[in-house]
Short mmCIF file of C-alpha atoms in Angstrom, two decimals:
data_model
loop_
_atom_site.label_atom_id
_atom_site.label_comp_id
_atom_site.label_asym_id
_atom_site.label_seq_id
_atom_site.Cartn_x
_atom_site.Cartn_y
_atom_site.Cartn_z
CA MET A 27 -97.54 12.43 -0.71
CA THR A 28 -96.32 13.70 -4.01
CA SER A 29 -95.33 11.42 -6.86
CA ALA A 30 -91.82 12.54 -6.42
CA GLU A 31 -91.64 11.58 -2.74
CA ALA A 32 -93.26 8.16 -3.56
CA HIS A 33 -90.65 7.69 -6.22
CA LEU A 34 -87.67 8.56 -3.80
CA ARG A 35 -89.10 6.27 -1.06
CA GLU A 36 -89.51 3.33 -3.55
CA GLY A 37 -85.90 3.98 -4.69
CA ASN A 38 -84.55 3.87 -1.20
CA LYS A 39 -86.31 0.64 -0.47
CA ARG A 40 -84.66 -0.78 -3.56
CA GLY A 41 -81.26 0.74 -2.71
CA GLY A 42 -80.98 -0.77 0.78
CA PRO A 43 -80.02 -4.25 0.05
CA ARG A 44 -78.05 -3.18 -3.00
CA SER A 45 -75.78 -0.98 -0.62
CA GLY A 46 -74.94 -3.99 1.48
CA ALA A 47 -73.98 -6.02 -1.60
CA SER A 48 -71.87 -3.01 -2.79
CA ARG A 49 -70.02 -2.99 0.64
CA PHE A 50 -69.43 -6.75 0.31
CA SER A 51 -68.03 -6.33 -3.15
CA LEU A 52 -65.67 -3.57 -2.07
CA SER A 53 -64.31 -5.74 0.80
CA LYS A 54 -63.65 -8.59 -1.52
CA LEU A 55 -61.94 -6.22 -4.03
CA ALA A 56 -59.73 -4.83 -1.10
CA LEU A 57 -58.72 -8.37 -0.22
CA TRP A 58 -57.80 -9.12 -3.79
CA VAL A 59 -55.84 -5.95 -4.24
CA GLY A 60 -53.97 -6.66 -0.98
CA ALA A 61 -53.28 -10.17 -2.09
CA LEU A 62 -52.03 -8.82 -5.47
CA LEU A 63 -49.85 -6.19 -3.81
CA LEU A 64 -48.35 -8.87 -1.47
CA ALA A 65 -47.81 -11.04 -4.52
CA LEU A 66 -46.11 -8.22 -6.35
CA ALA A 67 -44.01 -7.39 -3.35
CA GLY A 68 -42.95 -11.03 -2.94
CA ALA A 69 -42.07 -11.19 -6.66
CA GLY A 70 -40.04 -7.91 -6.23
CA ILE A 71 -38.17 -9.28 -3.21
CA LEU A 72 -37.59 -12.64 -5.16
CA TRP A 73 -36.38 -10.50 -8.21
CA SER A 74 -34.11 -8.50 -5.90
CA GLU A 75 -32.77 -11.65 -4.21
CA ARG A 76 -31.86 -13.07 -7.53
CA GLY A 77 -29.91 -9.90 -8.22
CA LEU A 78 -26.73 -11.18 -6.67
CA GLY A 79 -26.75 -14.35 -8.68
CA GLU A 80 -27.38 -12.42 -11.86
CA ALA A 81 -24.56 -9.96 -10.99
CA ARG A 82 -22.09 -12.76 -10.34
CA LEU A 83 -22.96 -14.29 -13.72
CA ARG A 84 -22.39 -11.04 -15.57
CA ALA A 85 -19.12 -10.45 -13.65
CA LYS A 86 -17.91 -13.98 -14.52
CA HIS A 87 -18.15 -12.96 -18.24
CA GLY A 88 -16.66 -9.60 -17.69
CA LEU A 89 -19.90 -7.64 -18.41
CA TRP A 90 -19.22 -5.08 -15.76
CA SER A 91 -21.59 -2.40 -16.99
CA GLU A 92 -24.38 -4.99 -16.61
CA VAL A 93 -23.41 -5.88 -13.05
CA HIS A 94 -24.59 -2.53 -11.42
CA ALA A 95 -28.41 -2.96 -11.80
CA PRO A 96 -28.83 -6.52 -10.46
CA VAL A 97 -26.32 -6.04 -7.54
CA GLU A 98 -27.90 -2.78 -6.61
CA ARG A 99 -31.29 -4.46 -6.55
CA TYR A 100 -29.89 -6.97 -4.05
CA LEU A 101 -28.28 -4.26 -1.93
CA ARG A 102 -31.67 -2.50 -1.57
CA ILE A 103 -32.67 -5.41 0.58
CA HIS A 104 -29.33 -6.35 2.01
CA PRO A 105 -27.42 -3.05 2.34
CA GLY A 106 -24.90 -4.65 4.70
CA SER A 107 -24.02 -7.57 2.55
CA ALA A 108 -20.10 -7.59 2.40
CA GLU A 109 -20.10 -9.87 -0.66
CA ALA A 110 -22.61 -7.70 -2.61
CA ASN A 111 -20.73 -4.53 -1.73
CA LEU A 112 -17.36 -5.92 -2.78
CA LEU A 113 -18.86 -7.14 -6.07
CA CYS A 114 -20.47 -3.67 -6.61
CA ALA A 115 -17.18 -1.92 -5.92
CA GLU A 116 -15.40 -4.27 -8.30
CA ALA A 117 -17.93 -3.33 -11.01
CA PHE A 118 -17.24 0.38 -10.56
CA VAL A 119 -13.52 -0.15 -10.83
CA LYS A 120 -13.71 -2.24 -13.89
CA ASP A 121 -16.42 -0.46 -15.79
CA ASP A 122 -14.50 1.68 -18.23
CA ALA A 123 -17.62 3.17 -19.58
CA LEU A 124 -18.11 5.19 -16.51
CA PRO A 125 -16.32 8.52 -15.81
CA LEU A 126 -13.25 7.94 -13.59
CA ASN A 127 -14.58 10.09 -10.68
CA GLU A 128 -17.73 8.05 -10.61
CA ARG A 129 -15.75 4.77 -10.71
CA ILE A 130 -13.58 5.96 -7.76
CA GLY A 131 -16.50 7.48 -5.70
CA GLY A 132 -18.75 4.48 -6.23
CA ALA A 133 -16.19 1.94 -5.40
CA VAL A 134 -15.03 3.75 -2.26
CA ALA A 135 -18.60 4.39 -0.96
CA ARG A 136 -19.38 0.52 -1.36
CA LEU A 137 -16.09 -0.55 0.26
CA ARG A 138 -16.63 1.74 3.29
CA ALA A 139 -20.08 0.32 3.72
CA ILE A 140 -18.34 -2.88 4.77
CA PRO A 141 -17.64 -2.57 8.71
CA ASP A 142 -14.47 -3.57 10.30
CA GLU A 143 -16.38 -6.38 12.04
CA ALA A 144 -17.22 -8.21 8.85
CA PRO A 145 -15.09 -11.23 7.74
CA GLN A 146 -14.27 -9.45 4.57
CA ALA A 147 -13.10 -6.22 6.26
CA VAL A 148 -9.37 -6.71 5.51
CA GLU A 149 -10.24 -7.41 1.87
CA ALA A 150 -12.38 -4.24 1.70
CA ARG A 151 -9.78 -1.93 3.24
CA LEU A 152 -7.08 -3.37 0.92
CA ALA A 153 -9.42 -2.99 -2.04
CA GLU A 154 -9.92 0.74 -1.06
CA ALA A 155 -6.17 1.22 -0.83
CA ARG A 156 -5.77 -0.06 -4.32
CA VAL A 157 -8.50 2.23 -5.64
CA GLN A 158 -6.98 5.20 -3.95
CA LEU A 159 -3.43 4.39 -5.02
CA PHE A 160 -3.89 3.04 -8.63
CA LEU A 161 -6.92 4.97 -9.75
CA ASN A 162 -6.92 8.11 -7.61
CA TYR A 163 -3.21 8.42 -7.36
CA SER A 164 -3.51 9.39 -3.69
CA PRO A 165 -0.87 7.50 -1.67
CA ALA A 166 -1.82 9.25 1.65
CA VAL A 167 -5.43 8.20 1.56
CA ALA A 168 -4.33 4.65 0.36
CA GLU A 169 -1.98 4.38 3.15
CA LEU A 170 -4.66 5.08 5.88
CA ALA A 171 -6.79 2.27 4.36
CA MET A 172 -3.71 -0.07 4.23
CA ARG A 173 -2.82 0.73 7.78
CA ARG A 174 -6.32 -0.02 8.85
CA ALA A 175 -6.13 -3.46 7.06
CA LEU A 176 -2.90 -4.22 8.95
CA GLN A 177 -4.46 -3.25 12.29
CA LEU A 178 -7.20 -5.80 11.51
CA ASP A 179 -4.73 -8.51 10.47
CA PRO A 180 -1.12 -7.65 10.96
CA GLU A 181 -0.07 -10.91 9.20
CA ASP A 182 -1.86 -10.46 5.98
CA GLY A 183 0.56 -11.05 3.13
CA ASP A 184 -1.22 -8.90 0.49
CA ALA A 185 -1.62 -5.96 2.81
CA ASN A 186 1.96 -6.12 3.91
CA TYR A 187 3.09 -6.32 0.30
CA LEU A 188 1.04 -3.33 -0.85
CA MET A 189 2.35 -1.36 2.18
CA TRP A 190 5.93 -2.23 1.09
CA LYS A 191 5.31 -1.11 -2.46
CA LEU A 192 3.72 2.24 -1.36
CA LEU A 193 6.75 2.91 0.71
CA ASP A 194 8.97 2.26 -2.26
CA LEU A 195 6.86 4.54 -4.45
CA THR A 196 7.04 7.50 -1.95
CA ARG A 197 10.87 7.35 -1.29
CA ARG A 198 10.49 5.53 2.04
CA SER A 199 12.25 2.22 1.18
CA GLU A 200 14.23 2.53 4.41
CA GLU A 201 10.93 1.73 6.34
CA VAL A 202 10.08 -1.40 4.42
CA GLU A 203 11.83 -4.17 6.48
CA PRO A 204 9.05 -5.13 8.86
CA PHE A 205 6.59 -5.47 6.02
CA PHE A 206 9.04 -7.46 3.81
CA TRP A 207 9.47 -10.10 6.57
CA LYS A 208 5.68 -10.50 6.90
CA VAL A 209 5.42 -10.99 3.14
CA PHE A 210 8.31 -13.47 3.12
CA THR A 211 6.67 -15.51 5.89
CA ALA A 212 3.28 -15.56 4.11
CA ARG A 213 4.56 -16.82 0.80
CA PRO A 214 5.00 -20.58 -0.01
CA GLU A 215 8.62 -21.87 0.21
CA GLY A 216 8.95 -22.06 -3.55
CA GLN A 217 8.09 -18.25 -4.02
CA ARG A 218 10.20 -16.83 -1.41
CA ALA A 219 13.25 -16.24 -3.64
CA ILE A 220 11.19 -13.83 -5.61
CA VAL A 221 10.32 -11.92 -2.40
CA LEU A 222 14.04 -11.92 -1.32
CA ARG A 223 15.03 -10.62 -4.80
CA ASP A 224 12.48 -7.92 -4.65
CA TRP A 225 13.72 -6.95 -1.15
CA TYR A 226 17.32 -6.71 -2.42
CA LEU A 227 16.14 -4.42 -5.26
CA SER A 228 14.01 -2.34 -2.95
CA GLN A 229 16.95 -1.49 -0.79
CA PHE A 230 19.81 -1.23 -3.26
CA TYR A 231 17.96 -0.22 -6.51
CA PRO A 232 14.60 1.28 -5.41
CA LEU A 233 13.84 2.84 -8.82
CA THR A 234 14.19 -0.64 -10.40
CA SER A 235 12.03 -2.23 -7.82
CA THR A 236 9.07 0.08 -8.76
CA SER A 237 9.51 -0.24 -12.51
CA GLU A 238 6.56 -2.50 -13.20
CA LEU A 239 4.23 -0.33 -11.10
CA ASP A 240 5.56 2.77 -12.75
CA ARG A 241 4.71 1.25 -16.11
CA MET A 242 1.30 0.08 -14.90
CA MET A 243 0.51 3.51 -13.64
CA ALA A 244 1.74 5.23 -16.83
CA PHE A 245 4.67 6.96 -15.21
CA ARG A 246 7.00 4.97 -17.49
CA ILE A 247 6.05 4.92 -21.09
CA SER A 248 9.07 3.05 -22.43
CA PRO A 249 11.69 0.85 -20.92
CA VAL A 250 14.42 3.24 -22.04
CA ASP A 251 12.84 6.21 -20.09
CA ASP A 252 15.32 7.75 -17.64
CA ALA A 253 14.67 6.50 -14.06
CA THR A 254 14.89 9.85 -12.44
CA ILE A 255 12.35 11.35 -14.83
CA VAL A 256 9.99 8.43 -14.18
CA GLU A 257 10.33 9.06 -10.50
CA SER A 258 9.64 12.78 -10.92
CA ASN A 259 6.56 12.03 -13.04
CA ARG A 260 5.30 9.66 -10.27
CA LEU A 261 5.92 12.07 -7.38
CA LEU A 262 4.47 15.09 -9.32
CA ARG A 263 1.27 13.09 -9.97
CA PHE A 264 0.97 12.11 -6.34
CA ARG A 265 1.45 15.68 -5.23
CA GLY A 266 -1.17 16.72 -7.81
CA SER A 267 -3.73 14.57 -6.19
CA ALA A 268 -3.04 16.12 -2.73
CA PRO A 269 -1.07 19.41 -2.95
CA ASP A 270 -1.27 19.94 0.86
CA SER A 271 -0.22 16.39 1.80
CA PRO A 272 2.81 16.21 4.13
CA LEU A 273 3.66 12.86 2.65
CA CYS A 274 3.58 14.00 -0.95
CA ASN A 275 5.42 17.20 -0.44
CA ALA A 276 8.13 15.50 1.66
CA ALA A 277 8.59 12.95 -0.95
CA MET A 278 8.82 15.46 -3.76
CA ALA A 279 11.19 17.61 -1.57
CA ARG A 280 13.47 14.67 -1.11
CA TRP A 281 13.71 14.26 -4.86
CA PHE A 282 14.71 17.85 -5.33
CA ARG A 283 17.30 17.57 -2.54
CA THR A 284 18.75 14.60 -4.19
CA HIS A 285 19.05 16.56 -7.43
CA GLY A 286 20.64 19.61 -5.91
CA ASP A 287 17.59 22.05 -5.84
CA LEU A 288 17.52 22.84 -2.15
CA PRO A 289 15.57 26.18 -2.40
CA PHE A 290 12.72 24.56 -4.22
CA ALA A 291 12.67 21.66 -1.88
CA LEU A 292 12.41 24.08 1.15
CA ASP A 293 9.69 26.05 -0.63
CA LEU A 294 7.71 22.86 -1.04
CA LEU A 295 7.97 22.06 2.67
CA ASP A 296 7.31 25.60 3.87
CA LYS A 297 4.14 25.79 1.88
CA THR A 298 2.71 22.48 3.41
CA PRO A 299 0.02 23.20 5.91
CA SER A 300 0.41 21.94 9.44
CA ALA A 301 -0.75 18.29 9.50
CA ASP A 302 -4.03 17.32 10.95
CA PRO A 303 -3.96 14.61 13.69
CA PRO A 304 -4.80 11.78 11.11
CA ASP A 305 -1.71 12.83 9.23
CA GLY A 306 0.60 12.52 12.17
CA ILE A 307 1.98 9.32 10.96
CA TRP A 308 4.03 11.13 8.28
CA GLU A 309 5.37 13.85 10.64
CA PRO A 310 8.77 12.17 11.21
CA PHE A 311 9.36 11.65 7.48
CA PHE A 312 8.29 15.28 6.85
CA ARG A 313 10.25 16.83 9.75
CA GLY A 314 13.38 14.71 8.88
CA THR A 315 13.25 15.92 5.33
CA LEU A 316 12.94 19.51 6.52
CA LEU A 317 15.89 19.15 8.89
CA ASP A 318 18.18 17.66 6.15
CA VAL A 319 17.26 20.54 3.69
CA LEU A 320 17.85 23.27 6.31
CA LEU A 321 21.25 21.76 7.45
CA ASP A 322 22.36 21.30 3.83
CA MET A 323 21.51 24.92 3.23
CA GLY A 324 23.41 25.92 6.36
CA ASP A 325 20.39 27.43 8.18
CA ILE A 326 21.52 25.96 11.44
CA ASP A 327 19.38 28.28 13.72
CA ARG A 328 16.16 27.33 12.18
CA ALA A 329 17.14 23.67 11.97
CA GLY A 330 17.60 23.61 15.78
CA GLU A 331 14.14 25.19 16.17
CA GLU A 332 12.43 22.80 13.89
CA PHE A 333 14.21 19.79 15.58
CA ASP A 334 12.72 20.87 18.95
CA ARG A 335 9.26 20.58 17.37
CA TRP A 336 9.83 16.85 16.72
CA PRO A 337 6.85 14.70 17.88
CA ALA A 338 7.49 13.73 21.56
CA GLY A 339 6.41 10.07 21.14
CA ASP A 340 8.69 9.37 18.13
CA ARG A 341 12.21 8.03 18.56
CA GLY A 342 12.63 6.06 15.29
CA ARG A 343 15.59 6.17 12.91
CA ASP A 344 14.56 9.51 11.27
CA TYR A 345 14.71 11.09 14.67
CA LEU A 346 18.03 9.62 15.56
CA LEU A 347 19.70 10.71 12.29
CA ALA A 348 18.18 14.22 12.72
CA ARG A 349 19.38 14.36 16.37
CA GLY A 350 22.80 13.30 15.31
CA ARG A 351 23.05 16.11 12.69
CA VAL A 352 21.69 18.68 15.01
CA LEU A 353 24.06 17.76 17.88
CA GLN A 354 26.97 17.67 15.31
CA ASP A 355 26.30 20.77 13.29
CA VAL A 356 24.11 23.06 15.50
CA ARG A 357 24.81 22.36 19.06
CA ASP A 358 28.45 21.31 19.07
CA ASP A 359 27.98 18.09 20.98
CA PRO A 360 30.12 15.51 19.28
CA ALA A 361 29.76 12.86 21.85
CA GLY A 362 25.93 13.13 21.83
CA ALA A 363 25.94 13.08 18.04
CA ALA A 364 28.05 9.98 17.90
CA ALA A 365 25.77 8.23 20.40
CA ALA A 366 22.70 9.15 18.19
CA TYR A 367 24.33 8.03 15.07
CA ALA A 368 25.48 4.71 16.74
CA GLU A 369 21.82 4.09 17.82
CA SER A 370 20.56 4.75 14.28
CA LEU A 371 23.06 2.14 12.86
CA ALA A 372 21.44 -0.55 14.95
CA ALA A 373 18.23 -0.46 12.79
CA TRP A 374 18.12 -1.32 9.15
CA PRO A 375 19.52 0.10 6.92
CA GLY A 376 22.06 1.06 9.51
CA PRO A 377 24.20 -1.96 8.87
CA ILE A 378 25.00 -0.66 5.31
CA ASP A 379 24.97 3.17 5.98
CA TRP A 380 28.67 3.76 5.62
CA ARG A 381 28.08 7.47 5.23
CA THR A 382 26.48 7.75 8.71
CA MET A 383 29.47 5.60 10.00
CA ASN A 384 31.84 8.23 8.75
CA ARG A 385 29.77 10.96 10.37
CA ALA A 386 29.97 9.02 13.67
CA ALA A 387 33.68 8.50 13.28
CA SER A 388 34.22 12.28 12.86
CA CYS A 389 32.19 12.92 15.98
CA LEU A 390 34.05 10.23 18.00
CA ALA A 391 37.34 11.73 16.99
CA ARG A 392 36.21 15.29 18.05
CA ALA A 393 35.02 13.86 21.36
CA GLY A 394 38.46 12.31 21.95
CA ASP A 395 37.65 8.68 21.25
CA GLN A 396 40.36 8.00 18.67
CA GLU A 397 40.10 4.23 19.02
CA GLY A 398 36.28 4.24 18.46
CA ALA A 399 36.82 6.70 15.60
CA THR A 400 39.31 4.31 13.85
CA ALA A 401 37.09 1.32 14.25
CA MET A 402 34.15 3.12 12.84
CA ARG A 403 36.11 4.32 9.88
CA ASP A 404 37.36 0.82 9.23
CA ARG A 405 33.87 -0.46 9.38
CA ALA A 406 32.66 2.26 6.93
CA ALA A 407 35.51 1.57 4.48
CA THR A 408 34.67 -2.20 4.40
CA LEU A 409 30.98 -1.53 3.72
CA GLU A 410 31.82 1.18 1.16
CA ALA A 411 33.87 -1.40 -0.75
CA ILE A 412 31.02 -3.90 -0.59
CA MET A 413 28.68 -1.31 -1.98
CA ASP A 414 30.85 -0.98 -5.16
CA ASP A 415 29.02 -1.02 -8.44
CA LYS A 416 30.98 -4.09 -9.65
CA VAL A 417 29.83 -6.06 -6.64
CA HIS A 418 26.18 -5.20 -7.29
CA ASP A 419 26.33 -5.58 -11.03
CA ARG A 420 27.42 -9.27 -10.37
CA LEU A 421 24.67 -9.75 -7.77
CA ARG A 422 21.98 -8.46 -10.20
CA ILE A 423 23.27 -11.08 -12.77
CA VAL A 424 23.13 -13.88 -10.09
CA LEU A 425 19.63 -12.83 -9.05
CA GLY A 426 18.44 -13.42 -12.58
CA GLN A 427 19.29 -17.16 -12.03
CA LEU A 428 16.90 -18.10 -9.25
CA ASP A 429 16.93 -21.74 -10.36
CA ASN A 430 20.83 -21.98 -10.00
CA PRO A 431 21.93 -22.91 -6.46
CA GLU A 432 25.56 -22.79 -7.38
CA VAL A 433 25.60 -18.97 -8.10
CA LEU A 434 23.00 -18.13 -5.45
CA ILE A 435 25.59 -18.92 -2.76
CA GLU A 436 27.17 -15.60 -3.82
CA VAL A 437 24.03 -13.89 -2.46
CA VAL A 438 24.37 -15.72 0.86
CA ASP A 439 28.03 -14.62 1.12
CA PHE A 440 27.05 -10.94 0.42
CA TYR A 441 24.55 -10.83 3.19
CA ARG A 442 27.01 -12.44 5.60
CA LYS A 443 29.54 -9.81 4.73
CA ILE A 444 27.19 -6.86 5.53
CA GLY A 445 26.19 -8.46 8.82
CA ARG A 446 22.67 -9.58 7.85
CA PRO A 447 22.36 -13.25 9.01
CA GLU A 448 18.57 -13.32 8.48
CA GLU A 449 18.78 -12.79 4.73
CA ALA A 450 21.72 -15.15 4.53
CA GLU A 451 19.72 -17.84 6.29
CA ALA A 452 16.67 -17.15 4.08
CA TRP A 453 18.70 -17.59 0.87
CA SER A 454 20.37 -20.69 2.21
CA GLY A 455 16.84 -22.11 2.96
CA TYR A 456 15.84 -21.43 -0.64
CA ILE A 457 19.02 -23.20 -1.92
CA ASP A 458 18.16 -26.18 0.17
CA PHE A 459 14.63 -26.12 -1.26
CA LEU A 460 16.02 -26.31 -4.74
CA GLY A 461 18.22 -29.24 -3.71
CA ARG A 462 15.16 -31.10 -2.39
CA GLN A 463 13.30 -30.33 -5.56
CA THR A 464 16.11 -31.74 -7.70
CA ALA A 465 16.43 -34.79 -5.48
CA ASP A 466 12.57 -35.51 -5.72
CA ALA A 467 12.76 -35.07 -9.57
CA ASP A 468 15.70 -37.40 -9.77
CA GLY A 469 14.03 -39.90 -7.58
CA ALA A 470 10.79 -39.87 -9.66
CA ALA A 471 12.89 -40.43 -12.85
CA ASP A 472 14.88 -43.34 -11.33
CA ALA A 473 11.72 -45.03 -9.97
CA PRO A 474 10.63 -48.33 -11.76
CA PRO A 475 7.46 -48.02 -13.78
CA PRO A 476 4.38 -49.39 -12.05
CA ARG A 477 3.87 -53.17 -12.56
CA GLY A 478 0.87 -54.23 -14.66
CA ARG A 479 -1.93 -56.39 -13.29
#
């Protein structure tokens, strides 16, 4: 055996037991590393779990740019947390340091992560509607979110109120009534007069009813800005957010029709692509606007064709008014037109629609019903007198004195005259509330002081 072989054998003898010790040391090291990793993971989880509390604290002090990191740490572990998603969305909305597109996109993504089954689903859908309306200026997308909120809870006062205001903002005040009554019912008794006053303005002075929102959304810069210009600013901005929207184009076309530019109104409508199924909720509004423009322009042939394309399942007031005009002006059926007009008058704002009453009267006369025509004309004349500017100037003064029951009786009388007992009763209820408040205050003032012990 050579010296090299002997040296190698000796080395192997010495290395045997040392290899076992090495393997034992590596095992211990692996255990320590594993324990350390578990500890770090636990610390990371604990750190992430604390993220929601940290985010809440920063939000409480308005430090919105510092909310993102902790709440997103928490969402990595609890992606389905409705509370955390709501807070994260709020941080996006309120963090002015972020670009607007990032604020909108981030907020909407977080809100849509909250499923309809969550207890906070209505709040999430309503929050998305606000983002889409007030930040993205997209009333159509906002309305879809609002309608989903109302499907989840038809009685929710906030959702009904926002839906009401969106209708006012898009020239659809005539559709407000069902939402108004839900808001009225949801409000405490002492706040109902404010809702009733807002309802009056919505129906008789819609541009005034949206003035605060127009200011907030920068459509109105100064209180002296012309109301029609403010409205055009609003509708142009809405259409700019969605140039192909049937809702936005119909609202804009109605503005131009009101101001006498029928060709441009028709051009807007003709350039609007056919609505996708999700947009079908606006088809009666769009088609009713198109029919009015065509008939005003004297294009009776096309008006008849467009009316025949009306959605089969819709028989609302827009349909009835369009049917009346088509039967009167296109198909020479005065009796059928009078019947359609009469049916349209049964639904609000039919009770104050003296112009449609006059149309109905003309149709009744042509159909040979002179007695019915006279009665309808008398009804229209009475309402037209009630709609006089002097009457409403006085009512607006009265409605500035919601703590004065003596003058509020005039509002009760007005609603009785126009055949609206519901509003008359609501105002009478508020007057009774004021009387009870006064009686309670007088009773407290007359009560003897407490006896000392």
